[in-house]
Amino acid sequence: MSPSPREPNPVDRHVGSRVRLRRQMMEMSQEKLGEELGVTFQQVQKYERGANRIGAGRLWHLARVLEVPVAFFFDGVSETSPQPTGFAEGDQTPIVNDFLQSSDGVALAQAFSKITDPKVRRRVLELVRSLADTGGEDN
């Protein structure tokens, strides 16, 4: 069953979500990205939702502005399917993608990446795992 003509294409949604992810990782506003691209922030919102397709030239410009290779926007899209599905069993990609689509996930990943001491990183990971095991409830 193909999507309704009014619904965003799954690949366009995926590319848009990757634009949003990278913009947030760079702590760039939609307004600033729009200025860099010569479009309004509303247009950036439409790109990020997949409501408007991003043309090849604009995608190339986005890659330069967001300092990533063009292929970054397609990471996670299956080779055999036009939709961003088809992950292998046991593949953690969907979980990671969902996590990084949230503003908390981006903020946590940014903060964690700034920790340079491997022992501290391990302790943070152990803390998060223990909180997940208890359901995050205060005891």
mmCIF file with all atom_site columns, C-alpha atoms in Angstrom:
data_model
loop_
_atom_site.group_PDB
_atom_site.id
_atom_site.type_symbol
_atom_site.label_atom_id
_atom_site.label_alt_id
_atom_site.label_comp_id
_atom_site.label_asym_id
_atom_site.label_entity_id
_atom_site.label_seq_id
_atom_site.pdbx_PDB_ins_code
_atom_site.Cartn_x
_atom_site.Cartn_y
_atom_site.Cartn_z
_atom_site.occupancy
_atom_site.B_iso_or_equiv
_atom_site.pdbx_formal_charge
_atom_site.auth_seq_id
_atom_site.auth_comp_id
_atom_site.auth_asym_id
_atom_site.auth_atom_id
_atom_site.pdbx_PDB_model_num
ATOM 1   C CA . MET A 1 1   ? 0.000  0.000  0.000  1.00 0.00 ? 1   MET A CA 1
ATOM 2   C CA . SER A 1 2   ? 1.530  3.316  -1.057 1.00 0.00 ? 2   SER A CA 1
ATOM 3   C CA . PRO A 1 3   ? 1.222  6.469  1.031  1.00 0.00 ? 3   PRO A CA 1
ATOM 4   C CA . SER A 1 4   ? -1.457 9.009  0.235  1.00 0.00 ? 4   SER A CA 1
ATOM 5   C CA . PRO A 1 5   ? -0.279 11.723 -2.192 1.00 0.00 ? 5   PRO A CA 1
ATOM 6   C CA . ARG A 1 6   ? -0.851 14.261 0.606  1.00 0.00 ? 6   ARG A CA 1
ATOM 7   C CA . GLU A 1 7   ? 1.319  12.386 3.112  1.00 0.00 ? 7   GLU A CA 1
ATOM 8   C CA . PRO A 1 8   ? 5.069  13.041 3.204  1.00 0.00 ? 8   PRO A CA 1
ATOM 9   C CA . ASN A 1 9   ? 7.187  10.385 1.525  1.00 0.00 ? 9   ASN A CA 1
ATOM 10  C CA . PRO A 1 10  ? 8.926  8.203  4.166  1.00 0.00 ? 10  PRO A CA 1
ATOM 11  C CA . VAL A 1 11  ? 12.356 8.975  2.712  1.00 0.00 ? 11  VAL A CA 1
ATOM 12  C CA . ASP A 1 12  ? 11.597 12.721 2.748  1.00 0.00 ? 12  ASP A CA 1
ATOM 13  C CA . ARG A 1 13  ? 10.562 12.396 6.412  1.00 0.00 ? 13  ARG A CA 1
ATOM 14  C CA . HIS A 1 14  ? 13.760 10.501 7.181  1.00 0.00 ? 14  HIS A CA 1
ATOM 15  C CA . VAL A 1 15  ? 15.966 13.079 5.439  1.00 0.00 ? 15  VAL A CA 1
ATOM 16  C CA . GLY A 1 16  ? 14.104 15.866 7.233  1.00 0.00 ? 16  GLY A CA 1
ATOM 17  C CA . SER A 1 17  ? 14.581 14.179 10.596 1.00 0.00 ? 17  SER A CA 1
ATOM 18  C CA . ARG A 1 18  ? 18.314 13.925 9.888  1.00 0.00 ? 18  ARG A CA 1
ATOM 19  C CA . VAL A 1 19  ? 18.393 17.659 9.030  1.00 0.00 ? 19  VAL A CA 1
ATOM 20  C CA . ARG A 1 20  ? 16.677 18.377 12.359 1.00 0.00 ? 20  ARG A CA 1
ATOM 21  C CA . LEU A 1 21  ? 19.039 16.073 14.254 1.00 0.00 ? 21  LEU A CA 1
ATOM 22  C CA . ARG A 1 22  ? 22.161 17.694 12.836 1.00 0.00 ? 22  ARG A CA 1
ATOM 23  C CA . ARG A 1 23  ? 20.797 21.220 13.287 1.00 0.00 ? 23  ARG A CA 1
ATOM 24  C CA . GLN A 1 24  ? 20.070 20.459 16.946 1.00 0.00 ? 24  GLN A CA 1
ATOM 25  C CA . MET A 1 25  ? 23.476 18.849 17.439 1.00 0.00 ? 25  MET A CA 1
ATOM 26  C CA . MET A 1 26  ? 25.036 22.071 16.173 1.00 0.00 ? 26  MET A CA 1
ATOM 27  C CA . GLU A 1 27  ? 22.717 24.072 18.462 1.00 0.00 ? 27  GLU A CA 1
ATOM 28  C CA . MET A 1 28  ? 21.509 26.023 15.446 1.00 0.00 ? 28  MET A CA 1
ATOM 29  C CA . SER A 1 29  ? 18.033 27.552 15.330 1.00 0.00 ? 29  SER A CA 1
ATOM 30  C CA . GLN A 1 30  ? 15.633 27.016 12.457 1.00 0.00 ? 30  GLN A CA 1
ATOM 31  C CA . GLU A 1 31  ? 15.864 30.752 11.834 1.00 0.00 ? 31  GLU A CA 1
ATOM 32  C CA . LYS A 1 32  ? 19.662 30.644 11.523 1.00 0.00 ? 32  LYS A CA 1
ATOM 33  C CA . LEU A 1 33  ? 19.547 27.631 9.203  1.00 0.00 ? 33  LEU A CA 1
ATOM 34  C CA . GLY A 1 34  ? 16.919 29.385 7.100  1.00 0.00 ? 34  GLY A CA 1
ATOM 35  C CA . GLU A 1 35  ? 19.156 32.458 6.812  1.00 0.00 ? 35  GLU A CA 1
ATOM 36  C CA . GLU A 1 36  ? 22.083 30.292 5.694  1.00 0.00 ? 36  GLU A CA 1
ATOM 37  C CA . LEU A 1 37  ? 19.880 28.632 3.046  1.00 0.00 ? 37  LEU A CA 1
ATOM 38  C CA . GLY A 1 38  ? 18.023 31.762 1.968  1.00 0.00 ? 38  GLY A CA 1
ATOM 39  C CA . VAL A 1 39  ? 14.623 30.433 3.081  1.00 0.00 ? 39  VAL A CA 1
ATOM 40  C CA . THR A 1 40  ? 12.219 31.168 5.937  1.00 0.00 ? 40  THR A CA 1
ATOM 41  C CA . PHE A 1 41  ? 12.244 29.228 9.193  1.00 0.00 ? 41  PHE A CA 1
ATOM 42  C CA . GLN A 1 42  ? 8.796  27.951 8.194  1.00 0.00 ? 42  GLN A CA 1
ATOM 43  C CA . GLN A 1 43  ? 10.389 26.352 5.125  1.00 0.00 ? 43  GLN A CA 1
ATOM 44  C CA . VAL A 1 44  ? 13.012 24.747 7.356  1.00 0.00 ? 44  VAL A CA 1
ATOM 45  C CA . GLN A 1 45  ? 10.163 23.357 9.506  1.00 0.00 ? 45  GLN A CA 1
ATOM 46  C CA . LYS A 1 46  ? 8.543  21.865 6.400  1.00 0.00 ? 46  LYS A CA 1
ATOM 47  C CA . TYR A 1 47  ? 11.837 20.307 5.340  1.00 0.00 ? 47  TYR A CA 1
ATOM 48  C CA . GLU A 1 48  ? 12.329 18.815 8.803  1.00 0.00 ? 48  GLU A CA 1
ATOM 49  C CA . ARG A 1 49  ? 8.826  17.307 8.814  1.00 0.00 ? 49  ARG A CA 1
ATOM 50  C CA . GLY A 1 50  ? 9.272  15.966 5.299  1.00 0.00 ? 50  GLY A CA 1
ATOM 51  C CA . ALA A 1 51  ? 6.273  17.998 4.166  1.00 0.00 ? 51  ALA A CA 1
ATOM 52  C CA . ASN A 1 52  ? 8.427  19.661 1.485  1.00 0.00 ? 52  ASN A CA 1
ATOM 53  C CA . ARG A 1 53  ? 11.047 17.783 -0.467 1.00 0.00 ? 53  ARG A CA 1
ATOM 54  C CA . ILE A 1 54  ? 14.599 19.027 -0.428 1.00 0.00 ? 54  ILE A CA 1
ATOM 55  C CA . GLY A 1 55  ? 16.012 19.388 -3.942 1.00 0.00 ? 55  GLY A CA 1
ATOM 56  C CA . ALA A 1 56  ? 19.479 18.119 -4.817 1.00 0.00 ? 56  ALA A CA 1
ATOM 57  C CA . GLY A 1 57  ? 21.081 21.573 -4.881 1.00 0.00 ? 57  GLY A CA 1
ATOM 58  C CA . ARG A 1 58  ? 19.523 22.559 -1.575 1.00 0.00 ? 58  ARG A CA 1
ATOM 59  C CA . LEU A 1 59  ? 20.555 19.225 -0.017 1.00 0.00 ? 59  LEU A CA 1
ATOM 60  C CA . TRP A 1 60  ? 24.124 19.872 -1.158 1.00 0.00 ? 60  TRP A CA 1
ATOM 61  C CA . HIS A 1 61  ? 23.985 23.359 0.411  1.00 0.00 ? 61  HIS A CA 1
ATOM 62  C CA . LEU A 1 62  ? 22.491 21.896 3.622  1.00 0.00 ? 62  LEU A CA 1
ATOM 63  C CA . ALA A 1 63  ? 25.360 19.426 3.833  1.00 0.00 ? 63  ALA A CA 1
ATOM 64  C CA . ARG A 1 64  ? 27.874 22.276 3.589  1.00 0.00 ? 64  ARG A CA 1
ATOM 65  C CA . VAL A 1 65  ? 26.071 24.434 6.165  1.00 0.00 ? 65  VAL A CA 1
ATOM 66  C CA . LEU A 1 66  ? 25.595 21.527 8.587  1.00 0.00 ? 66  LEU A CA 1
ATOM 67  C CA . GLU A 1 67  ? 29.157 20.273 7.975  1.00 0.00 ? 67  GLU A CA 1
ATOM 68  C CA . VAL A 1 68  ? 28.230 16.697 7.044  1.00 0.00 ? 68  VAL A CA 1
ATOM 69  C CA . PRO A 1 69  ? 28.509 14.616 3.881  1.00 0.00 ? 69  PRO A CA 1
ATOM 70  C CA . VAL A 1 70  ? 25.306 14.382 1.822  1.00 0.00 ? 70  VAL A CA 1
ATOM 71  C CA . ALA A 1 71  ? 25.137 10.670 2.706  1.00 0.00 ? 71  ALA A CA 1
ATOM 72  C CA . PHE A 1 72  ? 24.527 11.658 6.359  1.00 0.00 ? 72  PHE A CA 1
ATOM 73  C CA . PHE A 1 73  ? 20.924 12.529 5.493  1.00 0.00 ? 73  PHE A CA 1
ATOM 74  C CA . PHE A 1 74  ? 20.296 8.997  4.209  1.00 0.00 ? 74  PHE A CA 1
ATOM 75  C CA . ASP A 1 75  ? 21.905 7.061  7.082  1.00 0.00 ? 75  ASP A CA 1
ATOM 76  C CA . GLY A 1 76  ? 19.418 4.474  8.304  1.00 0.00 ? 76  GLY A CA 1
ATOM 77  C CA . VAL A 1 77  ? 17.470 4.174  5.057  1.00 0.00 ? 77  VAL A CA 1
ATOM 78  C CA . SER A 1 78  ? 17.406 0.564  3.882  1.00 0.00 ? 78  SER A CA 1
ATOM 79  C CA . GLU A 1 79  ? 19.180 -0.259 0.628  1.00 0.00 ? 79  GLU A CA 1
ATOM 80  C CA . THR A 1 80  ? 16.378 -2.593 -0.459 1.00 0.00 ? 80  THR A CA 1
ATOM 81  C CA . SER A 1 81  ? 13.369 -0.515 0.482  1.00 0.00 ? 81  SER A CA 1
ATOM 82  C CA . PRO A 1 82  ? 12.353 3.040  -0.356 1.00 0.00 ? 82  PRO A CA 1
ATOM 83  C CA . GLN A 1 83  ? 11.208 3.405  3.237  1.00 0.00 ? 83  GLN A CA 1
ATOM 84  C CA . PRO A 1 84  ? 13.450 3.915  6.283  1.00 0.00 ? 84  PRO A CA 1
ATOM 85  C CA . THR A 1 85  ? 12.718 0.394  7.561  1.00 0.00 ? 85  THR A CA 1
ATOM 86  C CA . GLY A 1 86  ? 14.280 -2.985 7.045  1.00 0.00 ? 86  GLY A CA 1
ATOM 87  C CA . PHE A 1 87  ? 16.657 -2.935 9.994  1.00 0.00 ? 87  PHE A CA 1
ATOM 88  C CA . ALA A 1 88  ? 18.267 -6.256 10.803 1.00 0.00 ? 88  ALA A CA 1
ATOM 89  C CA . GLU A 1 89  ? 16.991 -8.199 13.787 1.00 0.00 ? 89  GLU A CA 1
ATOM 90  C CA . GLY A 1 90  ? 18.890 -7.041 16.853 1.00 0.00 ? 90  GLY A CA 1
ATOM 91  C CA . ASP A 1 91  ? 19.941 -3.811 15.113 1.00 0.00 ? 91  ASP A CA 1
ATOM 92  C CA . GLN A 1 92  ? 19.785 -0.936 17.598 1.00 0.00 ? 92  GLN A CA 1
ATOM 93  C CA . THR A 1 93  ? 19.476 1.710  14.858 1.00 0.00 ? 93  THR A CA 1
ATOM 94  C CA . PRO A 1 94  ? 15.725 2.356  15.407 1.00 0.00 ? 94  PRO A CA 1
ATOM 95  C CA . ILE A 1 95  ? 16.271 2.876  19.150 1.00 0.00 ? 95  ILE A CA 1
ATOM 96  C CA . VAL A 1 96  ? 19.205 5.194  18.547 1.00 0.00 ? 96  VAL A CA 1
ATOM 97  C CA . ASN A 1 97  ? 17.284 7.143  15.893 1.00 0.00 ? 97  ASN A CA 1
ATOM 98  C CA . ASP A 1 98  ? 14.280 7.575  18.204 1.00 0.00 ? 98  ASP A CA 1
ATOM 99  C CA . PHE A 1 99  ? 16.568 8.684  21.027 1.00 0.00 ? 99  PHE A CA 1
ATOM 100 C CA . LEU A 1 100 ? 18.352 11.232 18.860 1.00 0.00 ? 100 LEU A CA 1
ATOM 101 C CA . GLN A 1 101 ? 15.082 12.635 17.530 1.00 0.00 ? 101 GLN A CA 1
ATOM 102 C CA . SER A 1 102 ? 14.204 13.901 21.007 1.00 0.00 ? 102 SER A CA 1
ATOM 103 C CA . SER A 1 103 ? 15.637 17.137 22.337 1.00 0.00 ? 103 SER A CA 1
ATOM 104 C CA . ASP A 1 104 ? 16.582 15.324 25.582 1.00 0.00 ? 104 ASP A CA 1
ATOM 105 C CA . GLY A 1 105 ? 18.442 12.693 23.566 1.00 0.00 ? 105 GLY A CA 1
ATOM 106 C CA . VAL A 1 106 ? 20.409 15.302 21.635 1.00 0.00 ? 106 VAL A CA 1
ATOM 107 C CA . ALA A 1 107 ? 21.235 17.209 24.834 1.00 0.00 ? 107 ALA A CA 1
ATOM 108 C CA . LEU A 1 108 ? 22.319 14.027 26.632 1.00 0.00 ? 108 LEU A CA 1
ATOM 109 C CA . ALA A 1 109 ? 24.468 12.904 23.696 1.00 0.00 ? 109 ALA A CA 1
ATOM 110 C CA . GLN A 1 110 ? 26.116 16.336 23.487 1.00 0.00 ? 110 GLN A CA 1
ATOM 111 C CA . ALA A 1 111 ? 26.841 16.441 27.213 1.00 0.00 ? 111 ALA A CA 1
ATOM 112 C CA . PHE A 1 112 ? 28.085 12.836 27.288 1.00 0.00 ? 112 PHE A CA 1
ATOM 113 C CA . SER A 1 113 ? 30.423 13.439 24.349 1.00 0.00 ? 113 SER A CA 1
ATOM 114 C CA . LYS A 1 114 ? 32.115 16.222 26.322 1.00 0.00 ? 114 LYS A CA 1
ATOM 115 C CA . ILE A 1 115 ? 33.147 13.772 29.076 1.00 0.00 ? 115 ILE A CA 1
ATOM 116 C CA . THR A 1 116 ? 36.715 12.817 28.245 1.00 0.00 ? 116 THR A CA 1
ATOM 117 C CA . ASP A 1 117 ? 37.527 10.543 31.191 1.00 0.00 ? 117 ASP A CA 1
ATOM 118 C CA . PRO A 1 118 ? 36.622 6.934  30.259 1.00 0.00 ? 118 PRO A CA 1
ATOM 119 C CA . LYS A 1 119 ? 36.024 6.027  33.918 1.00 0.00 ? 119 LYS A CA 1
ATOM 120 C CA . VAL A 1 120 ? 33.515 8.857  34.327 1.00 0.00 ? 120 VAL A CA 1
ATOM 121 C CA . ARG A 1 121 ? 31.798 7.822  31.071 1.00 0.00 ? 121 ARG A CA 1
ATOM 122 C CA . ARG A 1 122 ? 31.487 4.267  32.393 1.00 0.00 ? 122 ARG A CA 1
ATOM 123 C CA . ARG A 1 123 ? 30.023 5.507  35.703 1.00 0.00 ? 123 ARG A CA 1
ATOM 124 C CA . VAL A 1 124 ? 27.472 7.653  33.860 1.00 0.00 ? 124 VAL A CA 1
ATOM 125 C CA . LEU A 1 125 ? 26.501 4.658  31.727 1.00 0.00 ? 125 LEU A CA 1
ATOM 126 C CA . GLU A 1 126 ? 26.158 2.484  34.849 1.00 0.00 ? 126 GLU A CA 1
ATOM 127 C CA . LEU A 1 127 ? 23.975 5.153  36.469 1.00 0.00 ? 127 LEU A CA 1
ATOM 128 C CA . VAL A 1 128 ? 21.697 5.367  33.443 1.00 0.00 ? 128 VAL A CA 1
ATOM 129 C CA . ARG A 1 129 ? 21.425 1.559  33.266 1.00 0.00 ? 129 ARG A CA 1
ATOM 130 C CA . SER A 1 130 ? 20.558 1.329  36.961 1.00 0.00 ? 130 SER A CA 1
ATOM 131 C CA . LEU A 1 131 ? 17.899 4.020  36.578 1.00 0.00 ? 131 LEU A CA 1
ATOM 132 C CA . ALA A 1 132 ? 16.460 2.185  33.572 1.00 0.00 ? 132 ALA A CA 1
ATOM 133 C CA . ASP A 1 133 ? 16.372 -1.094 35.548 1.00 0.00 ? 133 ASP A CA 1
ATOM 134 C CA . THR A 1 134 ? 14.399 0.550  38.359 1.00 0.00 ? 134 THR A CA 1
ATOM 135 C CA . GLY A 1 135 ? 12.073 2.332  35.971 1.00 0.00 ? 135 GLY A CA 1
ATOM 136 C CA . GLY A 1 136 ? 13.596 5.663  36.948 1.00 0.00 ? 136 GLY A CA 1
ATOM 137 C CA . GLU A 1 137 ? 11.576 5.771  40.168 1.00 0.00 ? 137 GLU A CA 1
ATOM 138 C CA . ASP A 1 138 ? 12.956 7.317  43.334 1.00 0.00 ? 138 ASP A CA 1
ATOM 139 C CA . ASN A 1 139 ? 13.419 4.712  46.081 1.00 0.00 ? 139 ASN A CA 1
#
